[in-house]
Amino acid sequence: TLFPYTTLFRSRTGTVDELKVHPYIRYNIANVIVAYRNQHGLFSTMEDLQKIMLITDEVYQKIIPYLSLSVPK
């Protein structure tokens, strides 16, 4: 596989290239996550991702275990 499924992707700071490596996050979803974050600021909760129209409940449930709001030090 491209990465271990235990890897957490930082939805607060991840780039499109970092996010799209995940099998459930295609380029269009990675792009819209980053664009939404750039326009509205950092996500304060994981549920904020559900405000993005391309992220359906099904996609959200698949990706949420692999995302994190933590910011690298």
mmCIF file with all atom_site columns, C-alpha atoms in Angstrom:
data_model
loop_
_atom_site.group_PDB
_atom_site.id
_atom_site.type_symbol
_atom_site.label_atom_id
_atom_site.label_alt_id
_atom_site.label_comp_id
_atom_site.label_asym_id
_atom_site.label_entity_id
_atom_site.label_seq_id
_atom_site.pdbx_PDB_ins_code
_atom_site.Cartn_x
_atom_site.Cartn_y
_atom_site.Cartn_z
_atom_site.occupancy
_atom_site.B_iso_or_equiv
_atom_site.pdbx_formal_charge
_atom_site.auth_seq_id
_atom_site.auth_comp_id
_atom_site.auth_asym_id
_atom_site.auth_atom_id
_atom_site.pdbx_PDB_model_num
ATOM 1  C CA . THR A 1 1  ? 0.000   0.000  0.000  1.00 0.00 ? 1  THR A CA 1
ATOM 2  C CA . LEU A 1 2  ? 0.994   3.618  -0.328 1.00 0.00 ? 2  LEU A CA 1
ATOM 3  C CA . PHE A 1 3  ? 0.808   4.258  3.397  1.00 0.00 ? 3  PHE A CA 1
ATOM 4  C CA . PRO A 1 4  ? -0.241  2.527  6.592  1.00 0.00 ? 4  PRO A CA 1
ATOM 5  C CA . TYR A 1 5  ? -3.902  3.126  7.402  1.00 0.00 ? 5  TYR A CA 1
ATOM 6  C CA . THR A 1 6  ? -2.855  4.297  10.867 1.00 0.00 ? 6  THR A CA 1
ATOM 7  C CA . THR A 1 7  ? -1.385  7.448  9.329  1.00 0.00 ? 7  THR A CA 1
ATOM 8  C CA . LEU A 1 8  ? -3.324  10.540 10.305 1.00 0.00 ? 8  LEU A CA 1
ATOM 9  C CA . PHE A 1 9  ? -3.682  13.288 7.742  1.00 0.00 ? 9  PHE A CA 1
ATOM 10 C CA . ARG A 1 10 ? -3.790  16.802 9.120  1.00 0.00 ? 10 ARG A CA 1
ATOM 11 C CA . SER A 1 11 ? -6.924  18.442 7.773  1.00 0.00 ? 11 SER A CA 1
ATOM 12 C CA . ARG A 1 12 ? -5.804  21.716 9.382  1.00 0.00 ? 12 ARG A CA 1
ATOM 13 C CA . THR A 1 13 ? -2.451  21.959 7.597  1.00 0.00 ? 13 THR A CA 1
ATOM 14 C CA . GLY A 1 14 ? -2.298  19.200 4.984  1.00 0.00 ? 14 GLY A CA 1
ATOM 15 C CA . THR A 1 15 ? -1.621  20.112 1.389  1.00 0.00 ? 15 THR A CA 1
ATOM 16 C CA . VAL A 1 16 ? -3.586  18.803 -1.574 1.00 0.00 ? 16 VAL A CA 1
ATOM 17 C CA . ASP A 1 17 ? -0.701  16.467 -2.395 1.00 0.00 ? 17 ASP A CA 1
ATOM 18 C CA . GLU A 1 18 ? -0.578  15.117 1.162  1.00 0.00 ? 18 GLU A CA 1
ATOM 19 C CA . LEU A 1 19 ? -4.331  14.594 1.408  1.00 0.00 ? 19 LEU A CA 1
ATOM 20 C CA . LYS A 1 20 ? -4.829  12.986 -2.017 1.00 0.00 ? 20 LYS A CA 1
ATOM 21 C CA . VAL A 1 21 ? -2.511  10.089 -1.117 1.00 0.00 ? 21 VAL A CA 1
ATOM 22 C CA . HIS A 1 22 ? -5.363  8.643  0.932  1.00 0.00 ? 22 HIS A CA 1
ATOM 23 C CA . PRO A 1 23 ? -7.435  6.125  -1.074 1.00 0.00 ? 23 PRO A CA 1
ATOM 24 C CA . TYR A 1 24 ? -10.752 7.753  -0.075 1.00 0.00 ? 24 TYR A CA 1
ATOM 25 C CA . ILE A 1 25 ? -9.599  11.326 -0.744 1.00 0.00 ? 25 ILE A CA 1
ATOM 26 C CA . ARG A 1 26 ? -9.278  11.920 -4.449 1.00 0.00 ? 26 ARG A CA 1
ATOM 27 C CA . TYR A 1 27 ? -7.766  15.071 -5.906 1.00 0.00 ? 27 TYR A CA 1
ATOM 28 C CA . ASN A 1 28 ? -11.107 16.884 -6.172 1.00 0.00 ? 28 ASN A CA 1
ATOM 29 C CA . ILE A 1 29 ? -11.915 16.285 -2.483 1.00 0.00 ? 29 ILE A CA 1
ATOM 30 C CA . ALA A 1 30 ? -8.382  17.159 -1.333 1.00 0.00 ? 30 ALA A CA 1
ATOM 31 C CA . ASN A 1 31 ? -8.527  20.323 -3.409 1.00 0.00 ? 31 ASN A CA 1
ATOM 32 C CA . VAL A 1 32 ? -11.887 21.409 -2.002 1.00 0.00 ? 32 VAL A CA 1
ATOM 33 C CA . ILE A 1 33 ? -10.763 20.680 1.616  1.00 0.00 ? 33 ILE A CA 1
ATOM 34 C CA . VAL A 1 34 ? -7.739  22.948 1.162  1.00 0.00 ? 34 VAL A CA 1
ATOM 35 C CA . ALA A 1 35 ? -9.735  25.611 -0.720 1.00 0.00 ? 35 ALA A CA 1
ATOM 36 C CA . TYR A 1 36 ? -12.448 25.631 1.964  1.00 0.00 ? 36 TYR A CA 1
ATOM 37 C CA . ARG A 1 37 ? -9.815  25.888 4.704  1.00 0.00 ? 37 ARG A CA 1
ATOM 38 C CA . ASN A 1 38 ? -8.073  28.752 2.871  1.00 0.00 ? 38 ASN A CA 1
ATOM 39 C CA . GLN A 1 39 ? -11.350 30.620 2.468  1.00 0.00 ? 39 GLN A CA 1
ATOM 40 C CA . HIS A 1 40 ? -12.885 29.968 5.913  1.00 0.00 ? 40 HIS A CA 1
ATOM 41 C CA . GLY A 1 41 ? -9.858  29.435 8.152  1.00 0.00 ? 41 GLY A CA 1
ATOM 42 C CA . LEU A 1 42 ? -8.739  26.377 10.077 1.00 0.00 ? 42 LEU A CA 1
ATOM 43 C CA . PHE A 1 43 ? -11.280 23.700 10.863 1.00 0.00 ? 43 PHE A CA 1
ATOM 44 C CA . SER A 1 44 ? -12.263 23.890 14.517 1.00 0.00 ? 44 SER A CA 1
ATOM 45 C CA . THR A 1 45 ? -14.012 20.501 14.577 1.00 0.00 ? 45 THR A CA 1
ATOM 46 C CA . MET A 1 46 ? -13.940 17.477 12.316 1.00 0.00 ? 46 MET A CA 1
ATOM 47 C CA . GLU A 1 47 ? -17.660 18.013 11.691 1.00 0.00 ? 47 GLU A CA 1
ATOM 48 C CA . ASP A 1 48 ? -16.733 21.226 9.847  1.00 0.00 ? 48 ASP A CA 1
ATOM 49 C CA . LEU A 1 49 ? -15.713 18.970 6.951  1.00 0.00 ? 49 LEU A CA 1
ATOM 50 C CA . GLN A 1 50 ? -19.382 18.123 6.466  1.00 0.00 ? 50 GLN A CA 1
ATOM 51 C CA . LYS A 1 51 ? -19.998 21.740 5.419  1.00 0.00 ? 51 LYS A CA 1
ATOM 52 C CA . ILE A 1 52 ? -18.145 20.921 2.189  1.00 0.00 ? 52 ILE A CA 1
ATOM 53 C CA . MET A 1 53 ? -20.671 19.820 -0.436 1.00 0.00 ? 53 MET A CA 1
ATOM 54 C CA . LEU A 1 54 ? -18.426 17.161 -2.012 1.00 0.00 ? 54 LEU A CA 1
ATOM 55 C CA . ILE A 1 55 ? -18.013 15.374 1.309  1.00 0.00 ? 55 ILE A CA 1
ATOM 56 C CA . THR A 1 56 ? -21.076 13.190 1.607  1.00 0.00 ? 56 THR A CA 1
ATOM 57 C CA . ASP A 1 57 ? -21.907 11.281 4.788  1.00 0.00 ? 57 ASP A CA 1
ATOM 58 C CA . GLU A 1 58 ? -20.452 8.172  3.165  1.00 0.00 ? 58 GLU A CA 1
ATOM 59 C CA . VAL A 1 59 ? -17.146 9.876  2.317  1.00 0.00 ? 59 VAL A CA 1
ATOM 60 C CA . TYR A 1 60 ? -17.013 11.544 5.739  1.00 0.00 ? 60 TYR A CA 1
ATOM 61 C CA . GLN A 1 61 ? -17.406 8.205  7.542  1.00 0.00 ? 61 GLN A CA 1
ATOM 62 C CA . LYS A 1 62 ? -14.626 6.681  5.423  1.00 0.00 ? 62 LYS A CA 1
ATOM 63 C CA . ILE A 1 63 ? -12.087 9.468  5.893  1.00 0.00 ? 63 ILE A CA 1
ATOM 64 C CA . ILE A 1 64 ? -12.723 10.662 9.447  1.00 0.00 ? 64 ILE A CA 1
ATOM 65 C CA . PRO A 1 65 ? -10.702 7.910  11.182 1.00 0.00 ? 65 PRO A CA 1
ATOM 66 C CA . TYR A 1 66 ? -7.615  9.035  9.249  1.00 0.00 ? 66 TYR A CA 1
ATOM 67 C CA . LEU A 1 67 ? -7.841  12.784 9.741  1.00 0.00 ? 67 LEU A CA 1
ATOM 68 C CA . SER A 1 68 ? -6.566  14.890 12.604 1.00 0.00 ? 68 SER A CA 1
ATOM 69 C CA . LEU A 1 69 ? -6.921  18.512 13.643 1.00 0.00 ? 69 LEU A CA 1
ATOM 70 C CA . SER A 1 70 ? -3.512  18.542 15.276 1.00 0.00 ? 70 SER A CA 1
ATOM 71 C CA . VAL A 1 71 ? -0.945  21.011 14.047 1.00 0.00 ? 71 VAL A CA 1
ATOM 72 C CA . PRO A 1 72 ? 2.664   19.824 13.740 1.00 0.00 ? 72 PRO A CA 1
ATOM 73 C CA . LYS A 1 73 ? 5.114   21.557 16.070 1.00 0.00 ? 73 LYS A CA 1
#
